[in-house]
PDB file of C-alpha atoms in Angstrom:
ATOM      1  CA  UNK O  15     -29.502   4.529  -8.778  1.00  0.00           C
ATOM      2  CA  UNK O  16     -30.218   3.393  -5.366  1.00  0.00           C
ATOM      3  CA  UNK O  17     -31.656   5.709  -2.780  1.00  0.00           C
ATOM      4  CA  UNK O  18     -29.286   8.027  -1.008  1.00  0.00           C
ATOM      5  CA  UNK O  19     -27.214   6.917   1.329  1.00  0.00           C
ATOM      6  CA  UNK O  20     -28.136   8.893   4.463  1.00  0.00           C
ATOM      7  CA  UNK O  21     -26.136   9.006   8.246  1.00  0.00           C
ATOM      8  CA  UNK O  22     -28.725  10.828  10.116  1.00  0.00           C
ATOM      9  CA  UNK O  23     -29.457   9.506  13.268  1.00  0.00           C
ATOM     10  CA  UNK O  24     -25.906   7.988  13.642  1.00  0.00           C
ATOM     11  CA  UNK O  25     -22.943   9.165  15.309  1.00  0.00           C
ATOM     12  CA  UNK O  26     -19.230   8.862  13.718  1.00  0.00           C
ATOM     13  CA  UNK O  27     -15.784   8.263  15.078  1.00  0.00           C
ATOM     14  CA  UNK O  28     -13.326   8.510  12.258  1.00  0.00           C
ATOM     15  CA  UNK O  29      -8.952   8.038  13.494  1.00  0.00           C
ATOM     16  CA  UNK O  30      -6.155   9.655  12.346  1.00  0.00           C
ATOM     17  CA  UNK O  31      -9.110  12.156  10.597  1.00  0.00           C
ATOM     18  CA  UNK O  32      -6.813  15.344  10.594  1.00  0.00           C
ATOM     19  CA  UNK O  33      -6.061  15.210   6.731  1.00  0.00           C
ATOM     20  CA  UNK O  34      -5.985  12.728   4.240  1.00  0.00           C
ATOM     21  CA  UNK O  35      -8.215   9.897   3.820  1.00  0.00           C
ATOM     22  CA  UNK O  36     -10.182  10.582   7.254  1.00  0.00           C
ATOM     23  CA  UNK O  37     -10.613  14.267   6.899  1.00  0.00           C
ATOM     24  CA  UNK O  38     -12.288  13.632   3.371  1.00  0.00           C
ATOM     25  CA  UNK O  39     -14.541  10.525   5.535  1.00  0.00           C
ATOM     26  CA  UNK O  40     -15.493  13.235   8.077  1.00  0.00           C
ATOM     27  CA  UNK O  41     -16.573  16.073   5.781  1.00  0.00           C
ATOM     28  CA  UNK O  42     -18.777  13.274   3.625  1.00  0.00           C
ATOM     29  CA  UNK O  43     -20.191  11.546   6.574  1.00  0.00           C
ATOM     30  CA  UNK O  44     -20.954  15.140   8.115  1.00  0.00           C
ATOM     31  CA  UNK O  45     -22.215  16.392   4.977  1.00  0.00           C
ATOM     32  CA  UNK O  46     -24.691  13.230   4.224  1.00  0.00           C
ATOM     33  CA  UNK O  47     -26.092  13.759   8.512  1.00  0.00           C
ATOM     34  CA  UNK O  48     -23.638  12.208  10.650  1.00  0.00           C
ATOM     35  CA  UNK O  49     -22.303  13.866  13.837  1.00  0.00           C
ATOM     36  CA  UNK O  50     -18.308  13.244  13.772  1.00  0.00           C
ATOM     37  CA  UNK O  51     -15.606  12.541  16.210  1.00  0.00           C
ATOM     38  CA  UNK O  52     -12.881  14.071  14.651  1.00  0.00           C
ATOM     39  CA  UNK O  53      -9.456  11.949  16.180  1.00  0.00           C
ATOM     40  CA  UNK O  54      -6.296  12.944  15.364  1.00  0.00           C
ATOM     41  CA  UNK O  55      -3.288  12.993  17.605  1.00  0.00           C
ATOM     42  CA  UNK O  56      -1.513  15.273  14.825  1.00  0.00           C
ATOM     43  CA  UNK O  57       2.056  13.691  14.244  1.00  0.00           C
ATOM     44  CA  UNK O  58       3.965  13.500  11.671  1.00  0.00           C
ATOM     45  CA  UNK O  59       3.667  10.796   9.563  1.00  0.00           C
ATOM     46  CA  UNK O  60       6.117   8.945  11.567  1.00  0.00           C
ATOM     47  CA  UNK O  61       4.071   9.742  14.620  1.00  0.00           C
ATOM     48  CA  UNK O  62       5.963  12.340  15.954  1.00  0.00           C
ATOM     49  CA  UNK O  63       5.286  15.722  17.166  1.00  0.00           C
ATOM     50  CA  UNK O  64       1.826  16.899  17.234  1.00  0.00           C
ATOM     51  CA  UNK O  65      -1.216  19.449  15.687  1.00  0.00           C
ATOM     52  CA  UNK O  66      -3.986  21.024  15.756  1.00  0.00           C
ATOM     53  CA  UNK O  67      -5.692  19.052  12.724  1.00  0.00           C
ATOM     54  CA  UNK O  68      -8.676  17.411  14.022  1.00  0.00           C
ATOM     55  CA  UNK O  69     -10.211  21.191  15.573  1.00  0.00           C
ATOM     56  CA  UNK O  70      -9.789  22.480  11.914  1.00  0.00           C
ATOM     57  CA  UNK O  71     -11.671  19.354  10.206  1.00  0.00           C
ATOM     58  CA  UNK O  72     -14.320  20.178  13.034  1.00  0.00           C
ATOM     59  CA  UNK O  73     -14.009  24.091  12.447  1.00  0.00           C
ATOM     60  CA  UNK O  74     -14.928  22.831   8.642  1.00  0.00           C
ATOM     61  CA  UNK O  75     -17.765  20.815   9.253  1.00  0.00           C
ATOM     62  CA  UNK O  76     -19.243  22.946  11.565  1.00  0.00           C
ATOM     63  CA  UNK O  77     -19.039  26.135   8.846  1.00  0.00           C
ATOM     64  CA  UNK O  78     -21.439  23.810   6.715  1.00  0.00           C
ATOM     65  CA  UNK O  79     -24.061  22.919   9.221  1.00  0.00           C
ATOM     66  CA  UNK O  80     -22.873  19.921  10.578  1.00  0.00           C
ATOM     67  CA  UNK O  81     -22.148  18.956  14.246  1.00  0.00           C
ATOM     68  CA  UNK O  82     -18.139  17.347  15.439  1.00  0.00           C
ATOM     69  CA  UNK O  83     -16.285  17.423  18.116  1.00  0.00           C
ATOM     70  CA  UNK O  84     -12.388  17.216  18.617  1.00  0.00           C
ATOM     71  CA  UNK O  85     -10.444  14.103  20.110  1.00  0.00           C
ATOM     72  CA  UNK O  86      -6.564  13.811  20.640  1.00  0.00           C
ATOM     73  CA  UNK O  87      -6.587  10.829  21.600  1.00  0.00           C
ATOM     74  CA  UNK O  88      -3.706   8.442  20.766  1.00  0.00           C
ATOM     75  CA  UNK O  89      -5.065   4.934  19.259  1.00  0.00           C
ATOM     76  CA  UNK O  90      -2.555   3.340  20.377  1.00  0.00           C
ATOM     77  CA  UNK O  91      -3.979   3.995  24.196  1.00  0.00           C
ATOM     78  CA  UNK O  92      -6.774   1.660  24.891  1.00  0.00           C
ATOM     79  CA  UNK O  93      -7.857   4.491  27.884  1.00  0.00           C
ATOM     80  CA  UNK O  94      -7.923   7.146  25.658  1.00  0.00           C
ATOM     81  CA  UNK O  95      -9.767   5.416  23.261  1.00  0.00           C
ATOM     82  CA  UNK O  96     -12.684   4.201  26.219  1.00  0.00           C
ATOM     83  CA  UNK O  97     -12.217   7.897  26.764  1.00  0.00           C
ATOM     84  CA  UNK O  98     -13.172   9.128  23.124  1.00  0.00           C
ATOM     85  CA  UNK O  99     -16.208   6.826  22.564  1.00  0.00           C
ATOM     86  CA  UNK O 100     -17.328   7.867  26.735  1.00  0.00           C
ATOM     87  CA  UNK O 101     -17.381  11.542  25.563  1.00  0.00           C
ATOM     88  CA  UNK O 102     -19.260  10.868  22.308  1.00  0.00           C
ATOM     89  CA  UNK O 103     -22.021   8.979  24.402  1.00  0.00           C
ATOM     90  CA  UNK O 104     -22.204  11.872  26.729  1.00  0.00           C
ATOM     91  CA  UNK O 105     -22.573  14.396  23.977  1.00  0.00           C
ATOM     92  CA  UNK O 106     -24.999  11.809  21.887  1.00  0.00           C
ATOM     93  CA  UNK O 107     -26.499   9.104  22.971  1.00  0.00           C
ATOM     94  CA  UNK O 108     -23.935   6.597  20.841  1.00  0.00           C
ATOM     95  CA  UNK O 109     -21.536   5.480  18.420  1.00  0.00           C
ATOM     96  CA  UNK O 110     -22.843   3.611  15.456  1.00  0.00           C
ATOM     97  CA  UNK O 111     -19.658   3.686  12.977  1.00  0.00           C
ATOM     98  CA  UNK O 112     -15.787   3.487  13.787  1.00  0.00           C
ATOM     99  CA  UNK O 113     -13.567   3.945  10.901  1.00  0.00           C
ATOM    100  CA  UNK O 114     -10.178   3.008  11.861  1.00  0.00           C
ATOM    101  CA  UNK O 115      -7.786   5.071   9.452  1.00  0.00           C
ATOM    102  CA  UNK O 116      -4.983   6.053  11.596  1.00  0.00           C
ATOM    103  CA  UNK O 117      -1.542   5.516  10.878  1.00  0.00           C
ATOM    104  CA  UNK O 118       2.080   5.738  10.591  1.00  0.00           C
ATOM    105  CA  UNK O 119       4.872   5.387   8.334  1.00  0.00           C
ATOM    106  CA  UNK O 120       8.855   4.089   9.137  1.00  0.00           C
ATOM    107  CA  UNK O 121       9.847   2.570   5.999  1.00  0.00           C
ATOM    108  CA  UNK O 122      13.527   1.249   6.111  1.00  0.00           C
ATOM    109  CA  UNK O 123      13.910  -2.496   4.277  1.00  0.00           C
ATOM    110  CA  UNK O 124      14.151  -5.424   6.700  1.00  0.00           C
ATOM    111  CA  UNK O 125      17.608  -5.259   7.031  1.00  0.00           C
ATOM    112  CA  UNK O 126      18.006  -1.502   7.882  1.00  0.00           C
ATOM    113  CA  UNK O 127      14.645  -1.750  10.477  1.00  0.00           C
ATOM    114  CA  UNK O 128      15.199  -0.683  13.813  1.00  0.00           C
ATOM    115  CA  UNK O 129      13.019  -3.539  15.928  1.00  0.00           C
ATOM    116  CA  UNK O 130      11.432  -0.156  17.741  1.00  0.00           C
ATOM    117  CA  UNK O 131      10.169   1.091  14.257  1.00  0.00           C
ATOM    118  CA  UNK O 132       8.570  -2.351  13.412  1.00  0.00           C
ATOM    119  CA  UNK O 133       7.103  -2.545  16.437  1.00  0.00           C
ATOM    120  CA  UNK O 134       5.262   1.151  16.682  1.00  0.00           C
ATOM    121  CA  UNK O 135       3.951   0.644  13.122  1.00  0.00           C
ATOM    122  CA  UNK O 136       2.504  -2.101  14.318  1.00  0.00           C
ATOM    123  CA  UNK O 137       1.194  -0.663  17.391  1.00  0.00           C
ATOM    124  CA  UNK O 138      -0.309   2.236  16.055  1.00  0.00           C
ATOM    125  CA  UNK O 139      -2.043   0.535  12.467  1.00  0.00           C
ATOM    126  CA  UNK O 140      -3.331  -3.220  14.021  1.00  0.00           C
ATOM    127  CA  UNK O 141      -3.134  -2.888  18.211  1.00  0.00           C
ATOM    128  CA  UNK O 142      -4.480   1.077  17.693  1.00  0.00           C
ATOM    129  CA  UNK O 143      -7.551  -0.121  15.142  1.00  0.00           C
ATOM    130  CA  UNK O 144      -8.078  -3.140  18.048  1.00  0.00           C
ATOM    131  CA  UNK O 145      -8.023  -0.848  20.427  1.00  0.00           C
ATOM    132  CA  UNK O 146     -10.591   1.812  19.277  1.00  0.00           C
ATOM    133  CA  UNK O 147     -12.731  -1.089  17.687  1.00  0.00           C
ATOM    134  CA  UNK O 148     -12.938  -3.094  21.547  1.00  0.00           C
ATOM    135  CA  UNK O 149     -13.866   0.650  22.763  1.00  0.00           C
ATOM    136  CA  UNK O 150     -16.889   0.399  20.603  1.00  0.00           C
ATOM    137  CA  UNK O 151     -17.563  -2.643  20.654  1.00  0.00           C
ATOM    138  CA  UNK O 152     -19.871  -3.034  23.781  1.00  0.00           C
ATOM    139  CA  UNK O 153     -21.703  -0.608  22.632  1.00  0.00           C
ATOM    140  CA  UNK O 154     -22.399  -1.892  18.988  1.00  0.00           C
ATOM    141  CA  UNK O 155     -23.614  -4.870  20.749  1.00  0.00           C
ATOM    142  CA  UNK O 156     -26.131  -3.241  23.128  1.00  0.00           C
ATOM    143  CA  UNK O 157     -27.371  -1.277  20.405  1.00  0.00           C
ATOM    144  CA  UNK O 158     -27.623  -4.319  17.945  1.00  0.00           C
ATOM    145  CA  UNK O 159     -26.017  -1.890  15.669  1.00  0.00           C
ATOM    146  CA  UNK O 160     -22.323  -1.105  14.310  1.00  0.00           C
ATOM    147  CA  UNK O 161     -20.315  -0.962  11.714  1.00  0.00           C
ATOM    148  CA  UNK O 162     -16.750  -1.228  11.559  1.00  0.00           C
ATOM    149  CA  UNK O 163     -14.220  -0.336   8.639  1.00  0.00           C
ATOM    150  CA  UNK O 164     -10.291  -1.533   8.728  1.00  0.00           C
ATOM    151  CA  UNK O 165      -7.747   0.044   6.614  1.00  0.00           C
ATOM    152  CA  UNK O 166      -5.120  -2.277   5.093  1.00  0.00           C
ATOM    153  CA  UNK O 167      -2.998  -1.532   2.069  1.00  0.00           C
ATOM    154  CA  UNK O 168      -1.836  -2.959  -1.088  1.00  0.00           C
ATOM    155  CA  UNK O 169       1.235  -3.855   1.186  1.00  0.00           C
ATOM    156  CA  UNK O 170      -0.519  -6.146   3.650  1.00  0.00           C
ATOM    157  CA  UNK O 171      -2.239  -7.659   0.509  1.00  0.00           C
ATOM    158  CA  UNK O 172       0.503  -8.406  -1.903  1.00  0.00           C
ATOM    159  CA  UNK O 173       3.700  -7.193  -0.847  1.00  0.00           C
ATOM    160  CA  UNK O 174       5.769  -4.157  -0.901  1.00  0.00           C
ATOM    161  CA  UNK O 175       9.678  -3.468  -1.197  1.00  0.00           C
ATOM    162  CA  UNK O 176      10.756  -1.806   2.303  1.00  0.00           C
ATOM    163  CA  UNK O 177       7.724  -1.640   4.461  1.00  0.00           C
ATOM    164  CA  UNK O 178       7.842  -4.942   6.640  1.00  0.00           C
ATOM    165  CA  UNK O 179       6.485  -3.348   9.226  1.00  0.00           C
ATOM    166  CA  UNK O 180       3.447  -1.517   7.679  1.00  0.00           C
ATOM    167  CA  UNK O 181       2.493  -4.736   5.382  1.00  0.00           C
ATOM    168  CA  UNK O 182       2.731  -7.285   8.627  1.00  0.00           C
ATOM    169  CA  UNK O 183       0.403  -4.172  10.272  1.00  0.00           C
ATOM    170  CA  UNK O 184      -2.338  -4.029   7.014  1.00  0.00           C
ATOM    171  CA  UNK O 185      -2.671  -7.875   6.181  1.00  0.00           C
ATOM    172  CA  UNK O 186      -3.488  -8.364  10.468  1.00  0.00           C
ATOM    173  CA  UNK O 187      -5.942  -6.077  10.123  1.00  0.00           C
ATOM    174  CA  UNK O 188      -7.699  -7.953   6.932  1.00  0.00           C
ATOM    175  CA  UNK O 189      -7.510 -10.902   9.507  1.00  0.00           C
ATOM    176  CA  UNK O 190      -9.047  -9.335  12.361  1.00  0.00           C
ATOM    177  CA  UNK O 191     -11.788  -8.064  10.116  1.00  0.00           C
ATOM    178  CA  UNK O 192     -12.691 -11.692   8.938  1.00  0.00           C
ATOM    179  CA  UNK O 193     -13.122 -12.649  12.764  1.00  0.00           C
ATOM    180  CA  UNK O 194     -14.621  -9.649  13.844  1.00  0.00           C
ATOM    181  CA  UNK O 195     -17.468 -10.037  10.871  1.00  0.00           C
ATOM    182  CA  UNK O 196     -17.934 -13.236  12.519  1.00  0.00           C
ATOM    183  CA  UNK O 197     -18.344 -12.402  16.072  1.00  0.00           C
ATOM    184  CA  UNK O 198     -20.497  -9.018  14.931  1.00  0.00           C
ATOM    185  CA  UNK O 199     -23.052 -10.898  12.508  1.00  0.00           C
ATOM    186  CA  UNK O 200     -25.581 -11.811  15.628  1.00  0.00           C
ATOM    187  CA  UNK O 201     -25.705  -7.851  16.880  1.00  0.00           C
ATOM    188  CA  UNK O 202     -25.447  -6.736  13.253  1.00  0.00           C
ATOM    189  CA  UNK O 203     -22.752  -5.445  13.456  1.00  0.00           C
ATOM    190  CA  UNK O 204     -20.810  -5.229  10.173  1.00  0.00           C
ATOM    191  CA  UNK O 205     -17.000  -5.097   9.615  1.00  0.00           C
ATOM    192  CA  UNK O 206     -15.187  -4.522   6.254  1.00  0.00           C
ATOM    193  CA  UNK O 207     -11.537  -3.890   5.297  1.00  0.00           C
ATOM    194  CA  UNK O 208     -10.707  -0.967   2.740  1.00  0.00           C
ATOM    195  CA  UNK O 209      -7.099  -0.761   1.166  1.00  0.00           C
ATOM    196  CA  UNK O 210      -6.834   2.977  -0.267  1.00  0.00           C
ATOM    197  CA  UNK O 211      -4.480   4.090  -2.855  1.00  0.00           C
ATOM    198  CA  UNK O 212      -4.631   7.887  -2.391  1.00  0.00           C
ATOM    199  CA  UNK O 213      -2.657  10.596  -2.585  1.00  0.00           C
ATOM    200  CA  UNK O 214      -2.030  11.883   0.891  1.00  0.00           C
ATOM    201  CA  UNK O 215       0.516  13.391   2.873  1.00  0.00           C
ATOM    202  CA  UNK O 216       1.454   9.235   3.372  1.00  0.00           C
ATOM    203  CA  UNK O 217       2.533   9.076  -0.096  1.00  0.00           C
ATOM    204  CA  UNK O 218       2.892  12.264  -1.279  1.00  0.00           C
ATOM    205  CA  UNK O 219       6.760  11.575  -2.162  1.00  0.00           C
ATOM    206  CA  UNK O 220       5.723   8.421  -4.169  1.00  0.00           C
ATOM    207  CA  UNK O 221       3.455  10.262  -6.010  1.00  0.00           C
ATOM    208  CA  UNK O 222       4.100  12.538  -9.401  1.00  0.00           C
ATOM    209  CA  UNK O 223       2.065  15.714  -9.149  1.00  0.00           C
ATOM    210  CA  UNK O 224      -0.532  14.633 -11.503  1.00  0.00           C
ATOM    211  CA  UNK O 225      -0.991  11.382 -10.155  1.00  0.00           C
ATOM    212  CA  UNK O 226      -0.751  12.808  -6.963  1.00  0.00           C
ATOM    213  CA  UNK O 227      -3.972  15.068  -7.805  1.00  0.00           C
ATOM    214  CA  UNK O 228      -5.608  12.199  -9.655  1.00  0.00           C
ATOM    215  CA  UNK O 229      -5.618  10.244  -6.191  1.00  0.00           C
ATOM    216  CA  UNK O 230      -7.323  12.272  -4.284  1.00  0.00           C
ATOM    217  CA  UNK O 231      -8.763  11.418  -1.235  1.00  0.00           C
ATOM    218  CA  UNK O 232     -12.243  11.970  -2.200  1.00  0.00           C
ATOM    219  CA  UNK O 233     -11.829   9.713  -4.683  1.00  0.00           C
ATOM    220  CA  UNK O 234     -11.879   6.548  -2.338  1.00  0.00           C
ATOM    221  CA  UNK O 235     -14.474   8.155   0.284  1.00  0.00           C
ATOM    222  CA  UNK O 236     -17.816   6.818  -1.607  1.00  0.00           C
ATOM    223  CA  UNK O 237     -16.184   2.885  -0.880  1.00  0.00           C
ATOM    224  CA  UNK O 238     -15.429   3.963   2.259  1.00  0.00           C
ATOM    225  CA  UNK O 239     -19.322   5.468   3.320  1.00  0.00           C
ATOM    226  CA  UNK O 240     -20.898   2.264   1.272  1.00  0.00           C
ATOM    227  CA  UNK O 241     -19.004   0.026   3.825  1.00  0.00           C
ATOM    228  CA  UNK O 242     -19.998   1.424   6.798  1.00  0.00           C
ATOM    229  CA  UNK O 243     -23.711   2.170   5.638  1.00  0.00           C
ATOM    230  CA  UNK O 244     -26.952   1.015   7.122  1.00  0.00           C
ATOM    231  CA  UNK O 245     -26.786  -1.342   3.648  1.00  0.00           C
ATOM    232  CA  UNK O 246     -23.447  -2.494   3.985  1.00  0.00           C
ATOM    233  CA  UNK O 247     -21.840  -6.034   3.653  1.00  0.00           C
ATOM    234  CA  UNK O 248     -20.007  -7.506   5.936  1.00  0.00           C
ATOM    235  CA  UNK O 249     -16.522  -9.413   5.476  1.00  0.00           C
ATOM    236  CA  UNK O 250     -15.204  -7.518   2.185  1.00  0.00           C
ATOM    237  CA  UNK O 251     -11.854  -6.187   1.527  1.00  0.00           C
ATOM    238  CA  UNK O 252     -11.973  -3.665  -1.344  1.00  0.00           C
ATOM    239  CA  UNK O 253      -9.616  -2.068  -3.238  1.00  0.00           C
ATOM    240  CA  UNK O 254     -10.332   1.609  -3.726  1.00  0.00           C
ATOM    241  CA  UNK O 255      -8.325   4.877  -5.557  1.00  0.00           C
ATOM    242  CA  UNK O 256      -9.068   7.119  -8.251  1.00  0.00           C
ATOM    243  CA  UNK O 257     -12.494   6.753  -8.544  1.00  0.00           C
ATOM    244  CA  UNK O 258     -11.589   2.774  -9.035  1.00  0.00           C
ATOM    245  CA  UNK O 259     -12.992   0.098  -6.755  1.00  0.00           C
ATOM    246  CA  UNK O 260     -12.067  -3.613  -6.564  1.00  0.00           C
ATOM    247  CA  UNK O 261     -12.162  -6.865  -4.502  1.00  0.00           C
ATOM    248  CA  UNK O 262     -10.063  -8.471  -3.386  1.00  0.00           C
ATOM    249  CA  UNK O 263     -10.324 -12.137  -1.988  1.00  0.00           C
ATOM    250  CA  UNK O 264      -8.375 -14.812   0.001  1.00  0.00           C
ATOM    251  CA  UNK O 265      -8.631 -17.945  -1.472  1.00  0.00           C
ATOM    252  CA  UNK O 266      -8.051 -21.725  -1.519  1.00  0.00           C
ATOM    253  CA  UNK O 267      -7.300 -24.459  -3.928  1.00  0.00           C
ATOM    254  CA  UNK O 268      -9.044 -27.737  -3.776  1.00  0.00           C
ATOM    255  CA  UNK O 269      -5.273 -29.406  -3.712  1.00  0.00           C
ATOM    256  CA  UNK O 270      -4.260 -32.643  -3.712  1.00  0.00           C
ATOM    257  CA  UNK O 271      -4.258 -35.406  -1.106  1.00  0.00           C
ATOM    258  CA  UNK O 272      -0.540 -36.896  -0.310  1.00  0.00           C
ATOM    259  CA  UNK O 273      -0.305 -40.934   0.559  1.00  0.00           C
ATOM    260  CA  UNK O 274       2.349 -43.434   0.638  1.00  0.00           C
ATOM    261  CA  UNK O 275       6.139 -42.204  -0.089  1.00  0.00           C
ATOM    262  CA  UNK O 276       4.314 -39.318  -1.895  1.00  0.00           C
ATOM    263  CA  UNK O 277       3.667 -38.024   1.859  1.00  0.00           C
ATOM    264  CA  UNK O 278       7.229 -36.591   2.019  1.00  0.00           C
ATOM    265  CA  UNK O 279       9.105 -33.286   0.974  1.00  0.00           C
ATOM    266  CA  UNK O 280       9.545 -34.458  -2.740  1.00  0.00           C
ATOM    267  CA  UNK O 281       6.069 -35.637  -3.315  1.00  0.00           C
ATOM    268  CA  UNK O 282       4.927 -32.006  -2.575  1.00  0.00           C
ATOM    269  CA  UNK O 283       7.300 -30.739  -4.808  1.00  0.00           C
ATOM    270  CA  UNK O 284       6.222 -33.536  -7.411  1.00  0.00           C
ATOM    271  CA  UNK O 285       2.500 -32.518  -6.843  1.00  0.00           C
ATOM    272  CA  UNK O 286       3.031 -28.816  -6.784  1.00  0.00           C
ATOM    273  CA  UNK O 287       1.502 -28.162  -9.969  1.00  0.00           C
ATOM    274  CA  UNK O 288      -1.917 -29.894  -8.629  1.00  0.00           C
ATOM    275  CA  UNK O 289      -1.496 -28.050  -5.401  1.00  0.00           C
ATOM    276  CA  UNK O 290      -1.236 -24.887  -6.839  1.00  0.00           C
ATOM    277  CA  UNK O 291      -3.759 -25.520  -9.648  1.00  0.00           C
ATOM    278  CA  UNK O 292      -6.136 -22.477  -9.029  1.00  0.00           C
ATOM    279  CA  UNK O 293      -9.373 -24.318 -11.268  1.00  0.00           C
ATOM    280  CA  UNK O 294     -12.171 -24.549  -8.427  1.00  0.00           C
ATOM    281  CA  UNK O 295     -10.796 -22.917  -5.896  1.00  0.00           C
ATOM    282  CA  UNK O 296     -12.948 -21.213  -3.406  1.00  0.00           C
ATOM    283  CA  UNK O 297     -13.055 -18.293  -0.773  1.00  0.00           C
ATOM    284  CA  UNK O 298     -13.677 -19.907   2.670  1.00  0.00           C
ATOM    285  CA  UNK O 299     -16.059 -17.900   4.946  1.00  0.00           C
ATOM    286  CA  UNK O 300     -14.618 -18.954   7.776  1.00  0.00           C
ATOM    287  CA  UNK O 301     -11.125 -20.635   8.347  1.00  0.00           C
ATOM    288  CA  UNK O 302     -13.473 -24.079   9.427  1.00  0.00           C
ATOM    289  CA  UNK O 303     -13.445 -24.222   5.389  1.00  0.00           C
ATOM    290  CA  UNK O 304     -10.191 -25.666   5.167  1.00  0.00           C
ATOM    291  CA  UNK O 305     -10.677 -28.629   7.282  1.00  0.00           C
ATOM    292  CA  UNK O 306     -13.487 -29.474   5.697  1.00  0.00           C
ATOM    293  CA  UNK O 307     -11.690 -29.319   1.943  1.00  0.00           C
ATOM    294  CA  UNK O 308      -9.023 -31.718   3.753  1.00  0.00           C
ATOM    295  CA  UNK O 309     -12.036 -33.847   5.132  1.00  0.00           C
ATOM    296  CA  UNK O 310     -13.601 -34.151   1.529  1.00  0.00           C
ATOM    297  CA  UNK O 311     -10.474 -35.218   0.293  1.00  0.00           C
ATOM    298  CA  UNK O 312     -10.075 -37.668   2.267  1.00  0.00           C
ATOM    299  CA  UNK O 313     -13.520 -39.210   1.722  1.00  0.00           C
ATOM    300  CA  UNK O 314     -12.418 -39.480  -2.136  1.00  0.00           C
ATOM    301  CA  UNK O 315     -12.169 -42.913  -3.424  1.00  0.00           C
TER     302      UNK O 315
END
C-alpha cells in the first residue's frame, strides 16, 4: 500500500456538505488533517426550505479533534460564494481543495418539465459548481496549488428516464472539468469529475433498504479524497458506489473520410458501420484531437 494519504496543511471547502455524500467528504477529510468549510444551504432536495445541517457536520468534526466552520451560502450566488472562500482565508491562510457536491433534484420527464425546474437544476448543479470553483480559482493560482472535484452522475454520462434537467446539469460539468484541467495544469491545479451512486437522501426512494445501506456514502468517499489529493490526476471521470470504482472515458473513432456523391446524407448512412466501428478509437486530451483525426484522414492516400 501506498503511504497515507494525509490533508494537513490544507484547508477544505466541501458544498451541499450537510448530509450525504459531502458530510461523509467532510468527516474523512477532517479526520485525515484537513480544516473544513462545511456549506450547506439546507433545502430540501428540491432546494426548498432550509436547515441547520452544515453546524451539526461541524459540531461532529469538532467532537473528534478536528477544526470547521459553518457556511450557508447558496452556490448558486457567485457573492456568497467570494464570501465563503474570503472567510476561510481570514480564518486560514487558504483554500487548497473545493469539492463541488451540491445539488438538487426536480425530476418530471421532458414533457411534464416546468422550464423553471430545468432551469434551477441547472443553476444550482453546473452555474453553482462554476461559481464556487471561479471563487477559488484565483487563489489556486497564486498558490500554484488546487484541486478541484465535479460531481456528475450516471445521468449526465449515459442517460436517464425523467431527469432532463439533472443529466444536461452532470454531463456540463464533465465538460467543464476537461477545460478546467486544461487551464489548471500550469498552477497545478488539478480537476477531476466523480459520478457517485450512493444511497442518500437524493435517492433514498430509488433505493430498496438493503441496497440502500449497501450504498453508503462512505463507500464512494476514498475516490473522492484520492481525487483531490496532493497525488491526484487530473482530467478523470470515475465512477464510484459500493466500495466499486470505475472510469469512465469519452471517446472517438478513427471514422471514415466521405468524397464524391458519398459526401451526402446516404453515404453516411452507407458508411455508418465504418463510422461507428469502435477498433482504434482513442480518448482525445483535448478537443484539438479531433481536427487532427480529420487532418490525418485527409492526408491518406
Amino acid at each position: 500500500m501506498p503511504s497515507p494519504i494525509r490533508f494537513d496543511g490544507r484547508v477544505a471547502i466541501v458544498t451541499g456538505a450537510g448530509g450525504g455524500l459531502g458530510r461523509g467528504y467532510a468527516l474523512e477529510l477532517a479526520r485525515r488533517g484537513a480544516k473544513v468549510v462545511v456549506n450547506d444551504l439546507g433545502g430540501t432536495r428540491d432546494g426548498t426550505g432550509h436547515s441547520d445541517a452544515a453546524l451539526a457536520v461541524v459540531d461532529e468534526i469538532r467532537s473528534a479533534g478536528g477544526e470547521a466552520m459553518a457556511n450557508g451560502g447558496n452556490v448558486a450566488d457567485y457573492d456568497q460564494m467570494v464570501d465563503m472562500v474570503a472567510r476561510a482565508k481570514d480564518a486560514w491562510g487558504g483554500v487548497h481543495i473545493l469539492i463541488n457536491n451540491a445539488g438538487v433534484l426536480r425530476d418530471k420527464t421532458f414533457a411534464k418539465m416546468d422550464p423553471a425546474d430545468f432551469e434551477f437544476v441547472v443553476r444550482v448543479h453546473l452555474i453553482g459548481s462554476a461559481f464556487a470553483t471561479k471563487a477559488c480559482w484565483e487563489t489556486f493560482r497564486e498558490q500554484n496549488y488546487g484541486r478541484v472535484l465535479m460531481t456528475s452522475s450516471s445521468t449526465g454520462l449515459f442517460g436517464n428516464f425523467g431527469q432532463a434537467n439533472y443529466g444536461a446539469a452532470k454531463l456540463g460539468l464533465a465538460g467543464l472539468t476537461k477545460t478546467l484541467s486544461l487551464e489548471g495544469a500550469k498552477n497545478d491545479i488539478r480537476v477531476n469529475t466523480i459520478a457517485p451512486t450512493a444511497g442518500t437522501r437524493m435517492t433514498e426512494d430509488l433505493f430498496p433498504k438493503e441496497a440502500f445501506d449497501a450504498f453508503a456514502p462512505e463507500k464512494v468517499a476514498p475516490g473522492a479524497l484520492f481525487l483531490v489529493s496532493e497525488d491526484a490526476p487530473t482530467n478523470v471521470i470515475l465512477g464510484a458506489g459500493a466500495g466499486a470504482f470505475q472510469a469512465s472515458y469519452v471517446t472517438l473513432t478513427p471514422g471514415a473520410l466521405l468524397t464524391g456523391d458519398d459526401l451526402s446524407p446516404e453515404g453516411v448512412a452507407a458508411h455508418w458501420d465504418r463510422i461507428t466501428d469502435r477498433a482504434g478509437e482513442i480518448v482525445p486530451k483535448t478537443g484539438a484531437e479531433q481536427a487532427m483525426t480529420i487532418g490525418r484522414l485527409l492526408q491518406q492516400p
